[in-house]
Short mmCIF file of C-alpha atoms in Angstrom, two decimals:
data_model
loop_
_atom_site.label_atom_id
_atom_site.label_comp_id
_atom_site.label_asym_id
_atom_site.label_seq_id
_atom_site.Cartn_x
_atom_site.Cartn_y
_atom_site.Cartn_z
CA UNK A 1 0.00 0.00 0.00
CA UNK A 2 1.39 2.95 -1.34
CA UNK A 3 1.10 6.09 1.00
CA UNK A 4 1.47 10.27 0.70
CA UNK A 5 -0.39 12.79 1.87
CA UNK A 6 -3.02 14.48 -0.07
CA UNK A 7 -2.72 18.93 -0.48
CA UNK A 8 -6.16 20.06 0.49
CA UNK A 9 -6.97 23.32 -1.50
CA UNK A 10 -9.04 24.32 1.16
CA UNK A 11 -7.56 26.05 3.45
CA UNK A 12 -6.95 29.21 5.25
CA UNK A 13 -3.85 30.72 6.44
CA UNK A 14 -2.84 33.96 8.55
CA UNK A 15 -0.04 36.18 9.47
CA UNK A 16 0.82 38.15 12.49
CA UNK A 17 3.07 41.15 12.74
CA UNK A 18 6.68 40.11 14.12
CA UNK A 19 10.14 40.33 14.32
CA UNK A 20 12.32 37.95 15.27
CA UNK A 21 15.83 38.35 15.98
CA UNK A 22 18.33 35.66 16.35
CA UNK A 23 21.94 34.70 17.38
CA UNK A 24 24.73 36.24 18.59
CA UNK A 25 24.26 39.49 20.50
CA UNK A 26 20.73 40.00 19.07
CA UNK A 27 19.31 40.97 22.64
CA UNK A 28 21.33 44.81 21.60
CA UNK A 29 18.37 45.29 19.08
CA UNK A 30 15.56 45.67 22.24
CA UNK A 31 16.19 49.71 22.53
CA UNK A 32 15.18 49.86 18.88
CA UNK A 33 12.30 47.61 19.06
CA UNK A 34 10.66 49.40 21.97
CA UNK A 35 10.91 52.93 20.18
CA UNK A 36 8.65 51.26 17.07
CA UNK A 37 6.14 50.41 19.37
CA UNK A 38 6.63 53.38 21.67
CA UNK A 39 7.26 52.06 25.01
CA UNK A 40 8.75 54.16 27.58
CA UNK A 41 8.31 51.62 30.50
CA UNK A 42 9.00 47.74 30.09
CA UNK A 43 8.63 45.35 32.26
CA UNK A 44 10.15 42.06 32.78
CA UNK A 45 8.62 39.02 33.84
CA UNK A 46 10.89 36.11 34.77
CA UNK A 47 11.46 33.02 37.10
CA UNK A 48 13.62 33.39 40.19
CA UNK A 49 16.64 31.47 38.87
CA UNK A 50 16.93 33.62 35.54
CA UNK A 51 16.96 36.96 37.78
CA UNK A 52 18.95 35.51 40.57
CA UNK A 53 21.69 33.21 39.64
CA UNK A 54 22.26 34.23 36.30
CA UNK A 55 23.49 37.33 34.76
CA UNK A 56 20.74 37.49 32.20
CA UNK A 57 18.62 40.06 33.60
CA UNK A 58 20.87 42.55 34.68
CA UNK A 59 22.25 42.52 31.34
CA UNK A 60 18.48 43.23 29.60
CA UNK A 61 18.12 45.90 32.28
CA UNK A 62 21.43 47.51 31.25
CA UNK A 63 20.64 47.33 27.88
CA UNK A 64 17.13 49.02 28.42
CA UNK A 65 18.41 51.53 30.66
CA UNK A 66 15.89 53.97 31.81
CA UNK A 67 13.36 52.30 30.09
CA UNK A 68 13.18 49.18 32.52
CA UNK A 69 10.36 49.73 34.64
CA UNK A 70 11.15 47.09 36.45
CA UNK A 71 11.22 43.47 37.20
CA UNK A 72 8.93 40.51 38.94
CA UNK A 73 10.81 37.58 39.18
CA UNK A 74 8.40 34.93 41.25
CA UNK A 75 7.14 33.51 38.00
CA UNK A 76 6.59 29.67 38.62
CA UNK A 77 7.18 26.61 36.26
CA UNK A 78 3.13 26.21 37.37
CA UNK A 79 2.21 29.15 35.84
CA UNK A 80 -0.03 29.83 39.06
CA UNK A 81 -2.95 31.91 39.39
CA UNK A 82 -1.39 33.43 42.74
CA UNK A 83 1.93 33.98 40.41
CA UNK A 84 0.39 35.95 37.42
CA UNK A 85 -1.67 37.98 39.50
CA UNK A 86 0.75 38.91 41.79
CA UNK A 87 2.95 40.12 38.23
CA UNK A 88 -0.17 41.90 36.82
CA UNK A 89 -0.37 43.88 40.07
CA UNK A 90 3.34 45.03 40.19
CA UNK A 91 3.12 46.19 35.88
CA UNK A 92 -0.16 47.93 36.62
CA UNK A 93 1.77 49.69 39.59
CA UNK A 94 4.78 50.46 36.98
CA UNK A 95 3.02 52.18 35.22
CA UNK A 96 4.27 49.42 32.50
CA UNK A 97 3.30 49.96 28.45
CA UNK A 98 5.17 46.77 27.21
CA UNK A 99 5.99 43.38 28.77
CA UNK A 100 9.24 41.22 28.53
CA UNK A 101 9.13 37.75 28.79
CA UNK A 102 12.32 35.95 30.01
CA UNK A 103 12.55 32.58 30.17
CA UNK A 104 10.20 29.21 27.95
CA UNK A 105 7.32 28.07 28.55
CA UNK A 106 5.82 28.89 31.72
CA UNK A 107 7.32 32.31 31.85
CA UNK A 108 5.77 33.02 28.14
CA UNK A 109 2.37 31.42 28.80
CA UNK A 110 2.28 33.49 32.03
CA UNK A 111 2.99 36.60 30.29
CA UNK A 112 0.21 36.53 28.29
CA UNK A 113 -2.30 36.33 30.87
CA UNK A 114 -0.16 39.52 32.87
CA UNK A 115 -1.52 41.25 29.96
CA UNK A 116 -4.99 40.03 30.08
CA UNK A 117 -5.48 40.68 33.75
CA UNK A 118 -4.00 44.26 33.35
CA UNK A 119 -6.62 44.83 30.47
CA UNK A 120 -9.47 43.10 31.04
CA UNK A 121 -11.98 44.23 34.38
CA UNK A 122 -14.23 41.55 34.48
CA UNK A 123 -13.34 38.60 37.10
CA UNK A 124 -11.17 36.10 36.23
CA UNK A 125 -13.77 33.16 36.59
CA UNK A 126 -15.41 35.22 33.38
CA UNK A 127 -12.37 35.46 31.24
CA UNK A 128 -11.46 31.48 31.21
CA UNK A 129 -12.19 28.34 29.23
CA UNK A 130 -16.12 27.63 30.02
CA UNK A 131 -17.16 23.91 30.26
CA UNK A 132 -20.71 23.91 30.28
CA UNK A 133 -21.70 20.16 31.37
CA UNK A 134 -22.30 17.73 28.61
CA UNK A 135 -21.40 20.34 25.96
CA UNK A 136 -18.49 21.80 23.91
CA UNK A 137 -16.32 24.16 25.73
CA UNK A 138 -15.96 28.09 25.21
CA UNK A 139 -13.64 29.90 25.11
CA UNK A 140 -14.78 33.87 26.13
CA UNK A 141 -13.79 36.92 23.35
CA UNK A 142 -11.94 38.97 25.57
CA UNK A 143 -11.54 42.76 23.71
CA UNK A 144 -9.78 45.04 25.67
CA UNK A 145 -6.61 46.26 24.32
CA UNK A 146 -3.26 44.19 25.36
CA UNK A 147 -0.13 45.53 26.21
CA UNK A 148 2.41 45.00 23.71
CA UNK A 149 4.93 41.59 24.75
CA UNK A 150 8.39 41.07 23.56
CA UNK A 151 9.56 36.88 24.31
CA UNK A 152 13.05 36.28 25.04
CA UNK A 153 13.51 32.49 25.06
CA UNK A 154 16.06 31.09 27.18
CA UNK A 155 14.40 27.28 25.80
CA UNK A 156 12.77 26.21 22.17
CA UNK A 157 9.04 26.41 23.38
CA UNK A 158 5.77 26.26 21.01
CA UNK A 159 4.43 28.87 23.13
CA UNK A 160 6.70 31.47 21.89
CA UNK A 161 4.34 33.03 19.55
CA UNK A 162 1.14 31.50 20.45
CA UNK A 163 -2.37 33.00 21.79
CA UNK A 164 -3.19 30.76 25.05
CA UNK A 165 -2.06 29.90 28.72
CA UNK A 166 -2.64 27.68 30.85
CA UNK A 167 -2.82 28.69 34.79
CA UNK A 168 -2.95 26.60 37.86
CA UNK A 169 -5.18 26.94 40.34
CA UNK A 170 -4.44 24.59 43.55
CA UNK A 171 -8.30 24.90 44.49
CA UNK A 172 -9.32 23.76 40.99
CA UNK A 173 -9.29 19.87 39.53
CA UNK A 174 -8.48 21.25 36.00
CA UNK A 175 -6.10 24.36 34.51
CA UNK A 176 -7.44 27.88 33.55
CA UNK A 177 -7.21 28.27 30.10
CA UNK A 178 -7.05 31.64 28.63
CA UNK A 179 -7.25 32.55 25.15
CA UNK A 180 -6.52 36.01 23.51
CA UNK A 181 -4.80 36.57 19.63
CA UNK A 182 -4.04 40.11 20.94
CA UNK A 183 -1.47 38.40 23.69
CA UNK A 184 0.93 37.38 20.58
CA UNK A 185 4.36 38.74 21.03
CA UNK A 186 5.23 41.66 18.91
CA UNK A 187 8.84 40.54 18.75
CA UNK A 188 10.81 37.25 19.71
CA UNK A 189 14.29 36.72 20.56
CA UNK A 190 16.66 33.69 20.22
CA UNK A 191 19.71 35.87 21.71
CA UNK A 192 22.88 33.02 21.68
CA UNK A 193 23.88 33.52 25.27
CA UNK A 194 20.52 33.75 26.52
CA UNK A 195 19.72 30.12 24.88
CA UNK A 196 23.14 28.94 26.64
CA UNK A 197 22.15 29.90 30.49
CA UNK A 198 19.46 27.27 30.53
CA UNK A 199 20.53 23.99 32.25
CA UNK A 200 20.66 20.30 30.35
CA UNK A 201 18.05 19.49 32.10
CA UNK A 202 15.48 22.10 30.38
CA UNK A 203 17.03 21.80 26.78
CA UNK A 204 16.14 17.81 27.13
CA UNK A 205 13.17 18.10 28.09
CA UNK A 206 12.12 21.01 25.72
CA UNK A 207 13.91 19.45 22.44
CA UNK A 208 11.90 15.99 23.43
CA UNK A 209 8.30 18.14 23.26
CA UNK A 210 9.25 19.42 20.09
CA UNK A 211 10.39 16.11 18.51
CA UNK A 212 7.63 14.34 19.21
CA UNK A 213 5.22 17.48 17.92
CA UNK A 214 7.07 17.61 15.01
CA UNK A 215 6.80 13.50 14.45
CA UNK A 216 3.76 13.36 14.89
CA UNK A 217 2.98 16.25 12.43
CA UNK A 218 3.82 14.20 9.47
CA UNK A 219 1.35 11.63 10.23
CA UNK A 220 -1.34 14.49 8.76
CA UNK A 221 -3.26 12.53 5.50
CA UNK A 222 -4.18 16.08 4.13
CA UNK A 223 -1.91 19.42 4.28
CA UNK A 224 -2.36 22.64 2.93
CA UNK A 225 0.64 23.51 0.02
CA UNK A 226 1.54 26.03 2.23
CA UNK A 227 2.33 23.45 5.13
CA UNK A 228 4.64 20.93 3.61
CA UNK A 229 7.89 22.69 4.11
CA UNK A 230 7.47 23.55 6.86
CA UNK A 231 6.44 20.18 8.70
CA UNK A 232 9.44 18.21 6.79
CA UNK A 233 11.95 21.46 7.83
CA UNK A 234 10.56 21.25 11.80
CA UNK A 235 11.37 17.38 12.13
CA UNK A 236 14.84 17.76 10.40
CA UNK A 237 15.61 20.55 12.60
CA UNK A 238 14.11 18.96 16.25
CA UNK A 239 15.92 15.58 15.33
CA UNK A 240 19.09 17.41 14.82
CA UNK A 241 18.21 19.43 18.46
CA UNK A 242 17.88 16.32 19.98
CA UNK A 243 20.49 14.28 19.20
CA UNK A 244 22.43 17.29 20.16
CA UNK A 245 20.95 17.67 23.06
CA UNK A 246 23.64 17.44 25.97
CA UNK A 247 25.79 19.73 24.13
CA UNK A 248 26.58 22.61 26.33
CA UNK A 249 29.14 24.83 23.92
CA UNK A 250 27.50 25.13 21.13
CA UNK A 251 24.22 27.37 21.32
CA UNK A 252 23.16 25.53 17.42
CA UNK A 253 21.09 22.97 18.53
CA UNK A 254 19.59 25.16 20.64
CA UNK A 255 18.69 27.63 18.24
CA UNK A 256 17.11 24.71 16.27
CA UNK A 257 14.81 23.55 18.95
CA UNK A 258 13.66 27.36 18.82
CA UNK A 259 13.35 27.20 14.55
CA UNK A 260 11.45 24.26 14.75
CA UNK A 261 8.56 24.98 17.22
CA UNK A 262 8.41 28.63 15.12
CA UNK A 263 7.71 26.16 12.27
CA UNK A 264 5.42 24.06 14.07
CA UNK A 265 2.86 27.19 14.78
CA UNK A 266 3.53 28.56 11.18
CA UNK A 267 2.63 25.44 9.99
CA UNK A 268 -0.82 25.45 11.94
CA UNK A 269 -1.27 29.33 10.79
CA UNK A 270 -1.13 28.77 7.14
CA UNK A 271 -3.45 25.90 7.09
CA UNK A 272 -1.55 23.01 7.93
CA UNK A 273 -4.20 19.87 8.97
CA UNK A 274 -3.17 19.45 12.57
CA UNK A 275 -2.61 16.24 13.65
CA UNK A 276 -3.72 16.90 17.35
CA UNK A 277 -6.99 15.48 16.15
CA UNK A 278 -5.47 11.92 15.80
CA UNK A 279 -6.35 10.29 18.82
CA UNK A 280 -2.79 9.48 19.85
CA UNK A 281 -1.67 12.62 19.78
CA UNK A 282 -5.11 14.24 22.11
CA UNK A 283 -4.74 11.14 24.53
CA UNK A 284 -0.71 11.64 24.75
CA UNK A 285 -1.32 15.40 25.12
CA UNK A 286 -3.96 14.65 27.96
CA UNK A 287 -2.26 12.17 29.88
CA UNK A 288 1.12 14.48 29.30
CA UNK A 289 -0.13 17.62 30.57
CA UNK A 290 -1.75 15.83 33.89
CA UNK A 291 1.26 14.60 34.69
CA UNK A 292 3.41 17.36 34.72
CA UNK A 293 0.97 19.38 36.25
CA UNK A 294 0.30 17.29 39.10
CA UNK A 295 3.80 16.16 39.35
CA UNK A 296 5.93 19.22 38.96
CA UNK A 297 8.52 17.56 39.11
CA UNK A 298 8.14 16.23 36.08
CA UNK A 299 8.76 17.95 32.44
CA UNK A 300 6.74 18.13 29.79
CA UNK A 301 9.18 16.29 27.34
CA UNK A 302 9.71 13.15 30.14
CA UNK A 303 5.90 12.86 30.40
CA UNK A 304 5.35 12.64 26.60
CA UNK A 305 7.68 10.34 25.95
CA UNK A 306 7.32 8.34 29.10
CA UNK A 307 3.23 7.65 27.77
CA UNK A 308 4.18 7.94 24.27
CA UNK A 309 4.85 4.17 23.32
CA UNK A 310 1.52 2.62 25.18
CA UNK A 311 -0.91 4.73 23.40
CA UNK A 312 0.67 4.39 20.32
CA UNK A 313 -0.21 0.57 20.37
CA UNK A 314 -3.12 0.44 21.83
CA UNK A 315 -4.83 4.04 19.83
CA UNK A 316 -2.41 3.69 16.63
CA UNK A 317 -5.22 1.43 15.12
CA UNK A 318 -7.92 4.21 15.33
CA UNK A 319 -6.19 6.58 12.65
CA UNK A 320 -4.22 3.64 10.57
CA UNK A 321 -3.36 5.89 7.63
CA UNK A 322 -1.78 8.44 10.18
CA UNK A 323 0.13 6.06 12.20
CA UNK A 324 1.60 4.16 9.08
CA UNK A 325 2.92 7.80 7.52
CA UNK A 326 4.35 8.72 10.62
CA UNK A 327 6.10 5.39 10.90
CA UNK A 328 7.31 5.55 7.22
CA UNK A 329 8.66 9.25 8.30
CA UNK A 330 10.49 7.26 11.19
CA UNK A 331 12.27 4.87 8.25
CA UNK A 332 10.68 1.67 9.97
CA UNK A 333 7.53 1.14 7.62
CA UNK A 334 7.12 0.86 3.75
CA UNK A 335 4.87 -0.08 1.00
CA UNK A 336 5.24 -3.47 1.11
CA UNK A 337 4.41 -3.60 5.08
CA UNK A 338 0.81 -4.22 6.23
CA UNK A 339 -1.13 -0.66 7.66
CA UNK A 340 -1.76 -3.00 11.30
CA UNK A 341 1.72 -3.25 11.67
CA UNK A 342 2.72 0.69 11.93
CA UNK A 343 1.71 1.38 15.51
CA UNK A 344 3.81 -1.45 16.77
CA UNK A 345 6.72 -0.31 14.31
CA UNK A 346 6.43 3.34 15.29
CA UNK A 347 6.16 2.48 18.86
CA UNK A 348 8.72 0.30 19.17
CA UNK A 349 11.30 2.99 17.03
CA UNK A 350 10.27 6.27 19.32
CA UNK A 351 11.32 3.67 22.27
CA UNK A 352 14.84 3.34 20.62
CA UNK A 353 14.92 6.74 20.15
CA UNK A 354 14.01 7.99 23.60
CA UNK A 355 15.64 5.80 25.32
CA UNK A 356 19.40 6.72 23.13
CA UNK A 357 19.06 10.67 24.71
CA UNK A 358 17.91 9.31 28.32
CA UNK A 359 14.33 10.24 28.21
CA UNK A 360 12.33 7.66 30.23
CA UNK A 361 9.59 5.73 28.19
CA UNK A 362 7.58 4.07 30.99
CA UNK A 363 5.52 6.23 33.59
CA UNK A 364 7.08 4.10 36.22
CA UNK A 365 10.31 5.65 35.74
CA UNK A 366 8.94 8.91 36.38
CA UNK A 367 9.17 9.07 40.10
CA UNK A 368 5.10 9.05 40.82
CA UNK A 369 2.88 7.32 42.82
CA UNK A 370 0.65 4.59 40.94
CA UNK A 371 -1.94 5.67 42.61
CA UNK A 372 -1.91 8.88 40.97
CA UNK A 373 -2.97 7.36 37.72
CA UNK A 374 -6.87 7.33 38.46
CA UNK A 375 -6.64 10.84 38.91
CA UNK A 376 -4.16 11.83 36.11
CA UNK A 377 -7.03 10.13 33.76
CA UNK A 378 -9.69 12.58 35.68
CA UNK A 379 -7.76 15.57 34.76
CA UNK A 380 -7.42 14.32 31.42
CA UNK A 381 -10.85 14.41 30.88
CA UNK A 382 -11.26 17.93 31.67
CA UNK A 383 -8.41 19.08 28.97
CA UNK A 384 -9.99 21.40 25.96
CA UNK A 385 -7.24 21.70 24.06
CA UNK A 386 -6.88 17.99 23.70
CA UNK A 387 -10.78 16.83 23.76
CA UNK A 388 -13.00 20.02 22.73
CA UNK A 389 -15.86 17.88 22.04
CA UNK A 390 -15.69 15.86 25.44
CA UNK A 391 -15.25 12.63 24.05
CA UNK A 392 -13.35 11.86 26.37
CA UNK A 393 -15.71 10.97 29.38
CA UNK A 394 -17.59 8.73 27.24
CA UNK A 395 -13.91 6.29 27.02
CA UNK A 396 -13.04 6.44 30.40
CA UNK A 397 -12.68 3.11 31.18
CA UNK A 398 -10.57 2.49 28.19
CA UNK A 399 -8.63 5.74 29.60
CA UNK A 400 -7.82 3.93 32.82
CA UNK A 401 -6.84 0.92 31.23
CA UNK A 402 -4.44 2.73 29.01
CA UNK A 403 -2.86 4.98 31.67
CA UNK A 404 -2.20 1.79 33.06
CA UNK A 405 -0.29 0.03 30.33
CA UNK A 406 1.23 3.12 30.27
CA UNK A 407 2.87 2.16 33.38
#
């Protein structure tokens, strides 16, 4: 059986204003990029170990000079509501007119919604992801102006120049998920030596996310024209990132990981057919996300990969055309191979590749209670971004079972 995907003509694709600035030194340009958007007073949202054991700030607030209208640096890897509100406060009391973002994904995400609570007056509870029982979620319009925000990436993240957040709320079962187009960064910046001060640890964990996006991008059986460059470029680049990924000289790879999440989103802006409606890649997202969330010690890369093989076999068989490209992608399925074979192939490859960079592949190995499980499959149930519809509740038995092979 003879596979490719198929261009779909229909399709839509958008643009957002940017800049992006890159490489050596390349942090020097932020004086010029706050005249064009006239700020007099940025502000600079971080995470304690950027501000305070690394030189990284004080050299953005030398650069800025007078313009720096200060800093809050209590930005958690939870994103917490307590966290971005206390941030909003202290930019509202700066008197602030653009935001800097310093750090990857948390930091980023939690920018956003800085710039939301600044803007918007109405409570919080009315400005999140609505799930109305036994129907589709909402997502609120929120139309206040924003703040302009300028991301400096100290880790490849996809949420570099996205639209949503995710905050945690300890008195909540499930994340609050905001969602405004208006919180997309203005500029972005992969400055070298920025991209160097973030530990192995992070740069694993980030270039594993963005593998396994990227992989599982090319099992899409309809793109848009506009999409196909970009997926093939985004795998090339995160395989590349990871396989390079304990490299601590060379700021390269690292820069990669960063080019091929920018890809990733392009590719979803211009019409690309996004494979997060596969239902490997909604039930690995789920289970992924709960995890990490309730297990903060855990990173997003080691809880992909660590549920990434189970679901695979057991869900692969649900979207057999999808499965079989991405494990002809992976160089371990061809024509000649029967389509029930490819979620056993592909499974059994993304093992062998996980496994050669030290990324776990068994939920065991993660350091978590198994009694956790029953509730990581609750909080799965209540993610929008990977089950919109809610189909979810209605396999939750087959949810449980999996979490547990997953084990």
């Amino acid at each position: 059986m003879s596979l490719t995907p198929v261009y779909d003509n229909d399709f839509r694709a958008v643009s957002y204003p940017l800049r992006l600035y890159s490489g050596q030194d390349a942090l020097e340009t932020l004086p010029a990029e706050l005249k064009r958007h006239g700020a007099r007073r940025a502000f600079i949202v971080c995470g304690r170990t950027v501000s305070r054991k690394l030189d990284l700030i004080a050299r953005i607030r030398s650069i800025l000079g007078d313009t720096c209208a200060g800093v809050y640096d209590e930005m958690d890897k939870d994103t917490s509501i307590s966290a971005v509100t206390a941030a909003a406060a202290a930019a509202r009391a700066a008197n602030a007119d653009l935001l800097i973002s310093v750090g990857a994904g948390s930091v980023t995400q939690g920018t956003r919604v800085v710039a939301i609570l600044m803007a918007e007056k109405r409570p919080v509870d009315e400005l999140i992801t609505q799930y109305p029982p036994n129907s589709p979620a909402i997502s609120p319009k929120l139309l206040e102006p924003k703040v302009p925000i300028i991301n400096v990436l100290t880790a490849g993240t996809s949420a570099q120049n996205r639209a949503g957040s995710a905050v945690k709320d300890p008195n909540r079962d499930h994340r609050m998920e905001f969602f405004d187009p208006k919180t997309r960064p203005v500029a972005l910046y992969w400055d070298s030596d920025a991209l160097m001060t973030a530990p192995q640890s992070l740069v694993r964990t980030t270039a594993a996310s963005i593998y396994w996006r990227s992989m599982v991008n090319l099992g899409a059986p309809r793109l848009s024209p506009l999409s196909e460059g970009d997926r093939l470029e985004a795998f090339r680049l995160s395989q590349f990132a990871l396989q390079r990924v304990d490299d601590a000289t060379d700021p390269t790879p690292r820069i990669a990981a960063c080019a091929a999440s920018f890809l990733q989103n392009r590719d979803a802006d211009v019409g690309g057919s996004f494979t997060g409606g596969l239902w490997v890649t909604r039930v690995v997202y789920a289970f992924a996300t709960a995890i990490f969330q309730r297990h903060p010690h855990v990173g997003q890369g080691e809880a992909n990969t660590a549920v990434t093989s189970a679901v695979f076999r057991k869900l692969g068989p649900r979207d057999p055309q999808a499965i079989a490209l991405i494990a002809q992608a992976l160089g371990v399925w061809n024509d000649s191979d029967a389509i029930g074979s490819a979620p056993d192939k592909a499974a059994d490859e993304l093992v062998r590749v996980f496994s050669a960079v030290g990324m776990p592949v068994r939920v065991s190995a993660l350091g978590i209670p198994r009694d956790s499980l029953p509730l990581l499959v609750e909080s799965s149930l209540k993610n929008f971004n990977a089950d919109p519809k809610r189909e979810f509740v209605r396999e939750r038995q087959m949810l449980l079972d999996l979490m547990e092979a997953c084990w």
